[in-house]
């Protein structure tokens, strides 16, 4: 979870930059002093010596830089590998009659969140599930109250199944193998995070939640019957009608992971996560791919500086000293294939992370963990951006432009009265979207969206567009309503 880009300031990183700047400054000052001091033979010999040192170093840098950029490039595919599953509205009564997938909604909630959970359920029922009737599974780490169950059971349509499950022992909380001494240490580390002002750093239940959603969640008995899940959160809003079955489309198009919002993680929450993941990648012999390289921030430093950053384990850098761009998918919305997260390769990665203790010594979130795993283990064509879904959570949201009016199926009886919708826009894909029009941005900054979709994008923002802060709303769709 993250709201903005907040790179940490670290002593070793500052030292590297200071040393590099100081060496360059010394060389330039010496050269200028010698050049101005006279034309005698001694000074000319010093100038020649200085040039003999500086010129080869500069040549080596010119050789190293293109090699480094080539190795970390994000190869452009021959065609766009991801597109919206639909443009505008489809007839929901026709689409709901098609074969269904073995799927469920999942919401982790507290008993005290009954009204917020009800708000979400009423909204998703109206925008989608009143036609498709996929079951909704509610999870809690304690027993449900009768009041919560009654309120939520009344919020769904008659044909929608609702289940209320308690997370089984061993799936929530500290790892079972942790002893009391280790738990005490973890609690002290969480307390220190709170003292540093790290968001949710001193909230033990939040750490448990991040660990749970990172791995234990997928092995729940309650989820065992299903192949697909759609994650819901209390008090979120879907602002567009969804008239096709996303589970069926994901299966049909061989997709594995679907998302709506990409943004920067807060660096202080997980300073060692990227290097730890890179350690795992190297240990398992997993090669760098275009998807993995999309996680890199372009670096122009010469090789010795990168080696320094990697050798000393500078936060947010991998073993070769390349910085993570901090972009990740906001996992409070996910539509994904459970088989991937249950697989040996993902579960092995999660157990490796769990053994390092970062879910408590730091505040490793499930969102960056999922993102790093998806980009390490999946090819780009398996990842889908639901750019046609309007989604709002907290202060961030995605709301696509509406498709033209002739694609809104006005008068279709299956919709009923959906009220006034946002005016269509060029490149719009949405179905009867109602976007909030106020002083806030209609969509979050699309830089991370653009960065993470590059492996799937043949059509990309130009260098000049990126330089001027203009990023595409989705693959092959430059018409971001937030830019208008």
Short mmCIF file of C-alpha atoms in Angstrom, two decimals:
data_model
loop_
_atom_site.label_atom_id
_atom_site.label_comp_id
_atom_site.label_asym_id
_atom_site.label_seq_id
_atom_site.Cartn_x
_atom_site.Cartn_y
_atom_site.Cartn_z
CA UNK A 1 0.00 0.00 0.00
CA UNK A 2 1.29 3.48 -0.80
CA UNK A 3 0.06 6.92 -1.64
CA UNK A 4 3.10 8.74 -2.94
CA UNK A 5 6.72 8.30 -3.87
CA UNK A 6 8.83 8.78 -0.78
CA UNK A 7 12.40 7.61 -1.38
CA UNK A 8 14.37 7.24 1.82
CA UNK A 9 17.56 9.18 2.44
CA UNK A 10 20.33 6.80 3.45
CA UNK A 11 23.87 7.55 4.58
CA UNK A 12 25.56 5.04 2.27
CA UNK A 13 23.70 6.35 -0.77
CA UNK A 14 24.63 9.93 0.06
CA UNK A 15 28.23 8.86 0.60
CA UNK A 16 28.38 7.26 -2.84
CA UNK A 17 27.10 10.40 -4.52
CA UNK A 18 29.38 12.64 -2.45
CA UNK A 19 32.45 10.58 -3.35
CA UNK A 20 31.56 10.59 -7.04
CA UNK A 21 30.92 14.33 -7.06
CA UNK A 22 34.09 14.99 -5.06
CA UNK A 23 36.31 12.99 -7.42
CA UNK A 24 34.87 14.80 -10.42
CA UNK A 25 35.29 18.14 -8.72
CA UNK A 26 38.93 17.42 -7.83
CA UNK A 27 39.75 16.37 -11.39
CA UNK A 28 38.12 19.46 -12.87
CA UNK A 29 39.78 21.83 -10.38
CA UNK A 30 43.19 20.28 -10.97
CA UNK A 31 42.81 20.51 -14.70
CA UNK A 32 41.73 24.16 -14.59
CA UNK A 33 44.52 25.09 -12.16
CA UNK A 34 47.18 23.47 -14.26
CA UNK A 35 45.83 24.96 -17.48
CA UNK A 36 45.89 28.49 -16.06
CA UNK A 37 49.15 28.28 -14.16
CA UNK A 38 51.43 28.40 -17.16
CA UNK A 39 52.85 26.61 -20.16
CA UNK A 40 56.02 25.13 -18.63
CA UNK A 41 56.89 21.54 -19.30
CA UNK A 42 56.12 20.38 -15.77
CA UNK A 43 52.54 21.62 -15.93
CA UNK A 44 52.06 20.17 -19.39
CA UNK A 45 53.19 16.78 -18.05
CA UNK A 46 50.65 17.08 -15.21
CA UNK A 47 47.91 17.92 -17.66
CA UNK A 48 48.82 14.93 -19.79
CA UNK A 49 48.81 12.68 -16.73
CA UNK A 50 45.43 14.00 -15.69
CA UNK A 51 44.03 13.43 -19.16
CA UNK A 52 45.51 9.91 -19.24
CA UNK A 53 43.45 9.14 -16.16
CA UNK A 54 40.27 11.03 -17.02
CA UNK A 55 39.90 10.10 -20.68
CA UNK A 56 40.06 6.29 -20.20
CA UNK A 57 37.60 6.54 -17.31
CA UNK A 58 35.23 8.55 -19.49
CA UNK A 59 35.63 6.10 -22.37
CA UNK A 60 34.91 3.18 -20.04
CA UNK A 61 31.78 4.99 -18.85
CA UNK A 62 30.67 5.53 -22.45
CA UNK A 63 31.17 1.79 -23.09
CA UNK A 64 29.50 0.66 -19.85
CA UNK A 65 26.43 2.89 -20.07
CA UNK A 66 24.91 1.49 -23.29
CA UNK A 67 25.65 -2.06 -22.14
CA UNK A 68 23.90 -1.39 -18.83
CA UNK A 69 20.91 0.25 -20.54
CA UNK A 70 20.70 -2.64 -23.02
CA UNK A 71 20.70 -5.27 -20.28
CA UNK A 72 17.96 -3.50 -18.33
CA UNK A 73 15.83 -2.49 -21.33
CA UNK A 74 12.15 -3.33 -21.59
CA UNK A 75 11.83 -4.99 -24.98
CA UNK A 76 9.00 -3.61 -27.09
CA UNK A 77 6.61 -6.39 -28.18
CA UNK A 78 5.57 -6.65 -31.84
CA UNK A 79 2.01 -5.80 -30.87
CA UNK A 80 0.06 -4.63 -27.83
CA UNK A 81 -0.39 -7.61 -25.51
CA UNK A 82 -3.24 -6.20 -23.42
CA UNK A 83 -6.50 -4.53 -24.35
CA UNK A 84 -9.83 -3.86 -22.58
CA UNK A 85 -12.10 -6.89 -22.60
CA UNK A 86 -14.97 -4.70 -23.83
CA UNK A 87 -15.68 -1.15 -24.96
CA UNK A 88 -18.90 0.39 -23.73
CA UNK A 89 -21.86 -1.67 -22.53
CA UNK A 90 -22.82 -5.19 -23.49
CA UNK A 91 -26.25 -6.67 -22.86
CA UNK A 92 -25.88 -8.00 -19.29
CA UNK A 93 -28.77 -10.45 -19.63
CA UNK A 94 -27.03 -12.05 -22.60
CA UNK A 95 -23.58 -12.05 -21.01
CA UNK A 96 -24.85 -13.50 -17.72
CA UNK A 97 -26.32 -16.46 -19.61
CA UNK A 98 -22.84 -17.53 -20.78
CA UNK A 99 -20.87 -20.31 -18.99
CA UNK A 100 -19.49 -19.18 -15.64
CA UNK A 101 -16.12 -19.68 -13.98
CA UNK A 102 -15.49 -21.26 -10.58
CA UNK A 103 -14.99 -17.93 -8.79
CA UNK A 104 -15.89 -15.89 -5.73
CA UNK A 105 -15.68 -12.43 -4.25
CA UNK A 106 -13.60 -12.24 -1.05
CA UNK A 107 -13.72 -9.55 1.62
CA UNK A 108 -11.63 -9.44 4.81
CA UNK A 109 -13.52 -7.35 7.35
CA UNK A 110 -14.10 -6.70 11.04
CA UNK A 111 -17.44 -6.95 12.81
CA UNK A 112 -17.28 -3.20 13.39
CA UNK A 113 -17.14 -2.56 9.62
CA UNK A 114 -20.65 -3.83 8.87
CA UNK A 115 -21.87 -0.55 7.32
CA UNK A 116 -18.73 -0.01 5.23
CA UNK A 117 -18.89 -3.62 4.04
CA UNK A 118 -22.58 -3.21 3.25
CA UNK A 119 -21.81 -0.09 1.20
CA UNK A 120 -19.33 -2.02 -0.94
CA UNK A 121 -21.65 -4.99 -1.41
CA UNK A 122 -24.64 -2.84 -2.40
CA UNK A 123 -22.43 -1.05 -4.92
CA UNK A 124 -20.89 -4.15 -6.54
CA UNK A 125 -24.28 -5.86 -6.61
CA UNK A 126 -25.75 -2.91 -8.52
CA UNK A 127 -22.86 -2.45 -10.94
CA UNK A 128 -22.22 -6.13 -11.67
CA UNK A 129 -23.45 -8.94 -9.45
CA UNK A 130 -27.21 -8.41 -9.78
CA UNK A 131 -26.76 -10.02 -13.20
CA UNK A 132 -23.99 -12.57 -12.54
CA UNK A 133 -24.62 -13.68 -8.92
CA UNK A 134 -21.12 -14.80 -7.97
CA UNK A 135 -20.84 -15.84 -4.30
CA UNK A 136 -19.35 -13.51 -1.69
CA UNK A 137 -17.03 -14.90 0.98
CA UNK A 138 -16.45 -12.83 4.13
CA UNK A 139 -13.34 -13.54 6.21
CA UNK A 140 -12.55 -12.56 9.79
CA UNK A 141 -9.88 -13.57 12.29
CA UNK A 142 -12.55 -13.73 15.02
CA UNK A 143 -16.10 -15.06 15.10
CA UNK A 144 -18.72 -13.08 13.22
CA UNK A 145 -21.49 -11.32 15.08
CA UNK A 146 -25.08 -12.10 14.17
CA UNK A 147 -25.60 -8.40 13.43
CA UNK A 148 -22.86 -8.38 10.76
CA UNK A 149 -24.20 -11.52 9.13
CA UNK A 150 -27.75 -10.18 9.08
CA UNK A 151 -26.78 -6.80 7.63
CA UNK A 152 -24.66 -8.29 4.85
CA UNK A 153 -27.07 -11.09 4.02
CA UNK A 154 -29.75 -8.48 3.34
CA UNK A 155 -27.42 -6.45 1.09
CA UNK A 156 -27.17 -9.06 -1.69
CA UNK A 157 -29.65 -10.05 -4.38
CA UNK A 158 -31.73 -13.18 -3.82
CA UNK A 159 -29.62 -15.47 -6.00
CA UNK A 160 -26.25 -14.48 -4.51
CA UNK A 161 -24.73 -16.91 -2.01
CA UNK A 162 -23.08 -15.37 1.07
CA UNK A 163 -20.62 -17.19 3.34
CA UNK A 164 -19.11 -16.04 6.63
CA UNK A 165 -15.88 -17.85 7.54
CA UNK A 166 -13.34 -17.53 10.34
CA UNK A 167 -9.69 -17.82 9.31
CA UNK A 168 -8.36 -21.12 10.60
CA UNK A 169 -5.61 -21.33 13.16
CA UNK A 170 -2.10 -20.92 11.79
CA UNK A 171 -3.09 -18.70 8.85
CA UNK A 172 -3.40 -15.41 10.75
CA UNK A 173 -0.84 -13.87 13.07
CA UNK A 174 2.84 -14.57 13.58
CA UNK A 175 4.32 -17.62 11.82
CA UNK A 176 3.78 -20.74 13.91
CA UNK A 177 7.51 -21.44 14.00
CA UNK A 178 8.27 -18.11 15.74
CA UNK A 179 9.08 -18.51 19.43
CA UNK A 180 8.16 -16.04 22.16
CA UNK A 181 11.55 -14.33 22.08
CA UNK A 182 11.24 -13.72 18.34
CA UNK A 183 7.68 -12.43 18.76
CA UNK A 184 8.82 -9.99 21.45
CA UNK A 185 11.57 -8.75 19.16
CA UNK A 186 9.07 -8.35 16.29
CA UNK A 187 6.74 -6.30 18.50
CA UNK A 188 9.62 -4.05 19.51
CA UNK A 189 10.52 -3.54 15.85
CA UNK A 190 6.93 -2.62 15.05
CA UNK A 191 6.89 -0.13 17.91
CA UNK A 192 10.03 1.52 16.50
CA UNK A 193 8.36 1.79 13.10
CA UNK A 194 5.50 3.67 14.71
CA UNK A 195 7.94 6.00 16.45
CA UNK A 196 9.51 6.75 13.05
CA UNK A 197 6.11 7.72 11.68
CA UNK A 198 5.84 4.79 9.25
CA UNK A 199 2.21 4.42 8.19
CA UNK A 200 0.59 1.52 10.11
CA UNK A 201 4.09 0.56 11.27
CA UNK A 202 3.08 0.04 14.90
CA UNK A 203 -0.23 -1.69 14.11
CA UNK A 204 0.33 -5.40 14.71
CA UNK A 205 -2.91 -6.43 13.00
CA UNK A 206 -1.86 -4.57 9.84
CA UNK A 207 1.40 -6.53 9.68
CA UNK A 208 -0.59 -9.74 10.15
CA UNK A 209 -2.92 -8.70 7.34
CA UNK A 210 -0.02 -8.01 4.95
CA UNK A 211 1.55 -11.38 5.70
CA UNK A 212 -1.83 -13.13 5.39
CA UNK A 213 -2.64 -11.67 1.98
CA UNK A 214 0.94 -12.30 0.81
CA UNK A 215 0.70 -16.06 1.19
CA UNK A 216 -1.48 -17.77 3.80
CA UNK A 217 -4.69 -16.44 2.26
CA UNK A 218 -4.39 -18.68 -0.78
CA UNK A 219 -4.30 -21.86 1.27
CA UNK A 220 -7.52 -21.27 3.19
CA UNK A 221 -9.95 -24.19 3.28
CA UNK A 222 -12.78 -21.78 2.47
CA UNK A 223 -11.09 -20.88 -0.85
CA UNK A 224 -10.18 -24.42 -1.84
CA UNK A 225 -13.29 -24.95 -4.04
CA UNK A 226 -12.50 -21.91 -6.20
CA UNK A 227 -10.09 -21.14 -9.03
CA UNK A 228 -10.62 -17.36 -9.26
CA UNK A 229 -11.12 -14.57 -6.73
CA UNK A 230 -12.09 -10.91 -6.82
CA UNK A 231 -10.88 -9.03 -3.77
CA UNK A 232 -13.21 -6.51 -2.18
CA UNK A 233 -12.62 -4.03 0.63
CA UNK A 234 -15.07 -2.26 2.93
CA UNK A 235 -16.06 1.21 1.78
CA UNK A 236 -14.90 1.09 -1.84
CA UNK A 237 -16.93 2.23 -4.82
CA UNK A 238 -17.22 0.96 -8.38
CA UNK A 239 -18.23 3.87 -10.60
CA UNK A 240 -18.99 2.03 -13.87
CA UNK A 241 -21.33 -0.76 -14.85
CA UNK A 242 -19.50 -4.00 -15.66
CA UNK A 243 -21.59 -5.94 -18.12
CA UNK A 244 -19.28 -8.83 -18.96
CA UNK A 245 -17.89 -11.62 -16.78
CA UNK A 246 -14.27 -10.70 -15.92
CA UNK A 247 -13.54 -14.21 -14.64
CA UNK A 248 -14.66 -15.75 -17.93
CA UNK A 249 -12.69 -13.22 -19.96
CA UNK A 250 -9.54 -13.77 -17.88
CA UNK A 251 -9.82 -17.52 -18.46
CA UNK A 252 -10.65 -17.13 -22.15
CA UNK A 253 -7.65 -14.87 -22.80
CA UNK A 254 -5.26 -16.87 -20.60
CA UNK A 255 -4.72 -14.03 -18.14
CA UNK A 256 -3.59 -14.65 -14.56
CA UNK A 257 -3.54 -11.34 -12.69
CA UNK A 258 -5.80 -8.31 -13.11
CA UNK A 259 -5.50 -4.84 -11.51
CA UNK A 260 -6.85 -1.29 -11.74
CA UNK A 261 -4.50 1.16 -9.97
CA UNK A 262 -0.68 1.32 -9.96
CA UNK A 263 1.20 3.75 -7.76
CA UNK A 264 4.40 4.29 -5.80
CA UNK A 265 5.11 2.42 -2.59
CA UNK A 266 6.41 4.36 0.40
CA UNK A 267 10.11 3.51 0.51
CA UNK A 268 10.45 3.47 4.29
CA UNK A 269 7.94 0.60 4.60
CA UNK A 270 10.00 -1.99 2.73
CA UNK A 271 13.63 -0.86 2.24
CA UNK A 272 15.04 -4.39 1.88
CA UNK A 273 12.17 -6.10 -0.02
CA UNK A 274 13.53 -5.53 -3.52
CA UNK A 275 17.01 -6.81 -2.70
CA UNK A 276 15.56 -9.79 -0.82
CA UNK A 277 13.44 -10.65 -3.85
CA UNK A 278 16.47 -10.23 -6.11
CA UNK A 279 18.42 -12.59 -3.81
CA UNK A 280 15.67 -15.16 -4.32
CA UNK A 281 15.62 -14.59 -8.10
CA UNK A 282 19.37 -15.16 -8.34
CA UNK A 283 19.30 -18.17 -6.01
CA UNK A 284 16.60 -19.86 -8.13
CA UNK A 285 18.22 -18.95 -11.44
CA UNK A 286 15.25 -16.90 -12.61
CA UNK A 287 16.40 -14.67 -15.49
CA UNK A 288 15.70 -11.00 -15.90
CA UNK A 289 12.76 -10.51 -18.25
CA UNK A 290 11.10 -7.44 -19.77
CA UNK A 291 8.50 -7.67 -17.00
CA UNK A 292 11.20 -7.67 -14.33
CA UNK A 293 13.13 -4.86 -16.01
CA UNK A 294 9.96 -2.73 -15.92
CA UNK A 295 10.52 -2.50 -12.16
CA UNK A 296 13.83 -0.71 -12.62
CA UNK A 297 14.44 3.01 -12.42
CA UNK A 298 16.71 4.19 -15.21
CA UNK A 299 20.18 4.81 -13.74
CA UNK A 300 23.00 6.75 -15.38
CA UNK A 301 25.64 6.08 -12.72
CA UNK A 302 28.89 4.43 -13.80
CA UNK A 303 29.40 0.77 -12.94
CA UNK A 304 31.58 1.34 -9.81
CA UNK A 305 28.84 3.43 -8.22
CA UNK A 306 26.20 0.78 -9.02
CA UNK A 307 28.48 -1.92 -7.58
CA UNK A 308 28.92 0.17 -4.45
CA UNK A 309 25.15 0.51 -4.02
CA UNK A 310 24.61 -3.21 -4.52
CA UNK A 311 27.52 -4.39 -2.37
CA UNK A 312 26.49 -2.31 0.63
CA UNK A 313 22.82 -3.27 0.31
CA UNK A 314 21.54 0.28 -0.08
CA UNK A 315 17.75 0.22 0.43
CA UNK A 316 15.47 -0.06 -2.60
CA UNK A 317 18.33 -1.38 -4.78
CA UNK A 318 19.05 -4.88 -6.08
CA UNK A 319 22.32 -6.79 -5.90
CA UNK A 320 23.72 -5.03 -8.97
CA UNK A 321 22.90 -1.62 -7.49
CA UNK A 322 19.91 -0.84 -9.72
CA UNK A 323 17.08 1.01 -8.01
CA UNK A 324 13.49 -0.21 -7.83
CA UNK A 325 11.16 2.42 -9.26
CA UNK A 326 8.81 1.64 -6.31
CA UNK A 327 5.82 1.08 -8.62
CA UNK A 328 3.32 -1.57 -7.57
CA UNK A 329 -0.27 -2.66 -8.12
CA UNK A 330 -2.72 -1.60 -5.44
CA UNK A 331 -3.87 -5.00 -4.27
CA UNK A 332 -7.11 -3.94 -2.56
CA UNK A 333 -8.51 -4.61 -6.03
CA UNK A 334 -7.40 -7.87 -7.58
CA UNK A 335 -8.99 -10.38 -9.91
CA UNK A 336 -6.62 -13.31 -10.13
CA UNK A 337 -6.14 -17.00 -10.71
CA UNK A 338 -5.71 -18.81 -7.40
CA UNK A 339 -3.72 -21.57 -9.07
CA UNK A 340 -0.84 -19.16 -9.61
CA UNK A 341 -0.70 -18.07 -5.97
CA UNK A 342 -1.11 -21.66 -4.76
CA UNK A 343 1.66 -22.89 -7.06
CA UNK A 344 4.95 -24.20 -5.70
CA UNK A 345 6.88 -21.36 -7.31
CA UNK A 346 4.82 -18.62 -5.65
CA UNK A 347 4.51 -20.36 -2.30
CA UNK A 348 8.26 -21.01 -2.28
CA UNK A 349 8.85 -17.29 -2.85
CA UNK A 350 6.46 -16.40 -0.03
CA UNK A 351 8.12 -18.84 2.39
CA UNK A 352 11.51 -17.38 1.48
CA UNK A 353 10.27 -13.87 2.30
CA UNK A 354 8.61 -15.13 5.49
CA UNK A 355 11.90 -16.66 6.65
CA UNK A 356 13.58 -13.24 6.40
CA UNK A 357 11.16 -11.64 8.88
CA UNK A 358 10.48 -8.51 6.86
CA UNK A 359 6.72 -8.64 7.39
CA UNK A 360 7.47 -7.51 10.96
CA UNK A 361 11.00 -6.07 11.07
CA UNK A 362 9.80 -3.81 8.26
CA UNK A 363 6.29 -3.37 6.92
CA UNK A 364 6.36 -5.45 3.76
CA UNK A 365 2.95 -5.07 2.15
CA UNK A 366 1.06 -7.65 0.13
CA UNK A 367 0.74 -5.18 -2.76
CA UNK A 368 4.51 -4.90 -3.51
CA UNK A 369 4.97 -8.61 -2.77
CA UNK A 370 2.31 -9.53 -5.34
CA UNK A 371 3.76 -7.06 -7.85
CA UNK A 372 7.33 -8.34 -7.54
CA UNK A 373 6.13 -11.95 -7.80
CA UNK A 374 3.95 -11.29 -10.84
CA UNK A 375 6.77 -9.47 -12.67
CA UNK A 376 9.34 -12.09 -11.68
CA UNK A 377 7.29 -15.20 -12.47
CA UNK A 378 4.80 -14.26 -15.22
CA UNK A 379 5.21 -13.09 -18.82
CA UNK A 380 3.63 -9.69 -19.55
CA UNK A 381 0.78 -11.11 -21.63
CA UNK A 382 -0.59 -12.84 -18.50
CA UNK A 383 -1.18 -9.50 -16.70
CA UNK A 384 -4.32 -7.46 -17.38
CA UNK A 385 -5.12 -3.84 -16.63
CA UNK A 386 -8.87 -3.42 -16.08
CA UNK A 387 -8.76 0.08 -17.54
CA UNK A 388 -12.51 -0.01 -18.22
CA UNK A 389 -13.42 -0.51 -14.54
CA UNK A 390 -14.10 2.55 -12.41
CA UNK A 391 -12.70 1.98 -8.92
CA UNK A 392 -12.39 4.29 -5.90
CA UNK A 393 -10.67 3.57 -2.59
CA UNK A 394 -9.72 6.21 -0.02
CA UNK A 395 -8.47 9.27 -1.89
CA UNK A 396 -7.38 7.47 -5.06
CA UNK A 397 -9.40 6.24 -7.96
CA UNK A 398 -9.49 5.21 -11.59
CA UNK A 399 -12.46 6.32 -13.66
CA UNK A 400 -12.26 5.73 -17.42
CA UNK A 401 -13.89 7.94 -19.98
CA UNK A 402 -17.21 6.63 -21.21
CA UNK A 403 -17.48 5.04 -24.64
CA UNK A 404 -19.64 6.85 -27.24
CA UNK A 405 -23.36 7.12 -26.52
CA UNK A 406 -24.29 4.55 -29.18
CA UNK A 407 -22.35 1.97 -27.12
CA UNK A 408 -24.16 2.73 -23.83
CA UNK A 409 -27.27 0.61 -24.63
CA UNK A 410 -29.68 3.34 -23.60
CA UNK A 411 -33.14 1.90 -23.11
CA UNK A 412 -31.92 -1.61 -22.28
CA UNK A 413 -34.32 -2.91 -19.61
CA UNK A 414 -31.64 -4.99 -17.83
CA UNK A 415 -30.00 -1.79 -16.54
CA UNK A 416 -33.00 -0.10 -14.99
CA UNK A 417 -32.51 3.53 -13.99
CA UNK A 418 -28.75 4.12 -13.70
CA UNK A 419 -29.10 7.89 -13.47
CA UNK A 420 -26.93 10.55 -15.07
CA UNK A 421 -23.52 9.42 -16.33
CA UNK A 422 -20.32 11.25 -17.19
CA UNK A 423 -20.14 12.54 -20.76
CA UNK A 424 -18.26 10.28 -23.22
CA UNK A 425 -14.66 11.17 -24.05
CA UNK A 426 -12.21 10.37 -26.83
CA UNK A 427 -10.77 6.89 -26.38
CA UNK A 428 -13.34 6.13 -23.68
CA UNK A 429 -14.07 2.49 -22.88
CA UNK A 430 -16.41 2.75 -19.88
CA UNK A 431 -20.01 1.65 -19.53
CA UNK A 432 -22.23 4.24 -17.84
CA UNK A 433 -19.41 5.55 -15.64
CA UNK A 434 -20.16 8.24 -13.07
CA UNK A 435 -16.85 9.90 -12.29
CA UNK A 436 -16.48 12.36 -9.45
CA UNK A 437 -15.93 15.78 -10.95
CA UNK A 438 -14.30 17.99 -8.34
CA UNK A 439 -10.99 19.69 -7.69
CA UNK A 440 -9.14 16.40 -7.26
CA UNK A 441 -7.58 14.53 -10.16
CA UNK A 442 -10.06 12.29 -11.92
CA UNK A 443 -7.41 9.60 -12.16
CA UNK A 444 -4.18 9.18 -10.22
CA UNK A 445 -0.91 10.06 -11.93
CA UNK A 446 -0.38 7.45 -14.63
CA UNK A 447 3.42 7.18 -14.41
CA UNK A 448 3.42 3.82 -12.63
CA UNK A 449 0.65 2.57 -14.90
CA UNK A 450 2.79 3.46 -17.89
CA UNK A 451 5.96 1.95 -16.38
CA UNK A 452 4.41 -1.37 -15.39
CA UNK A 453 2.53 -1.84 -18.67
CA UNK A 454 5.58 -1.17 -20.87
CA UNK A 455 6.36 -4.90 -21.34
CA UNK A 456 2.88 -5.37 -22.84
CA UNK A 457 2.81 -2.12 -24.83
CA UNK A 458 3.90 -1.78 -28.44
CA UNK A 459 2.48 1.75 -28.47
CA UNK A 460 4.22 3.73 -25.74
CA UNK A 461 4.51 7.38 -24.71
CA UNK A 462 7.35 9.05 -26.54
CA UNK A 463 10.48 10.14 -24.71
CA UNK A 464 9.31 13.75 -25.00
CA UNK A 465 5.89 12.93 -23.53
CA UNK A 466 7.50 11.14 -20.60
CA UNK A 467 9.94 14.03 -20.11
CA UNK A 468 6.96 16.38 -19.84
CA UNK A 469 5.10 14.14 -17.40
CA UNK A 470 2.48 12.83 -19.84
CA UNK A 471 1.76 9.11 -19.49
CA UNK A 472 -0.80 6.89 -21.18
CA UNK A 473 -3.96 5.98 -19.28
CA UNK A 474 -3.71 2.40 -20.53
CA UNK A 475 -1.92 0.35 -23.21
CA UNK A 476 -2.50 2.05 -26.57
CA UNK A 477 -4.81 4.62 -24.96
CA UNK A 478 -3.10 7.99 -24.47
CA UNK A 479 -6.39 9.74 -23.64
CA UNK A 480 -6.08 9.97 -19.88
CA UNK A 481 -9.05 12.01 -18.62
CA UNK A 482 -6.88 13.27 -15.76
CA UNK A 483 -4.75 15.19 -18.24
CA UNK A 484 -7.61 17.29 -19.51
#
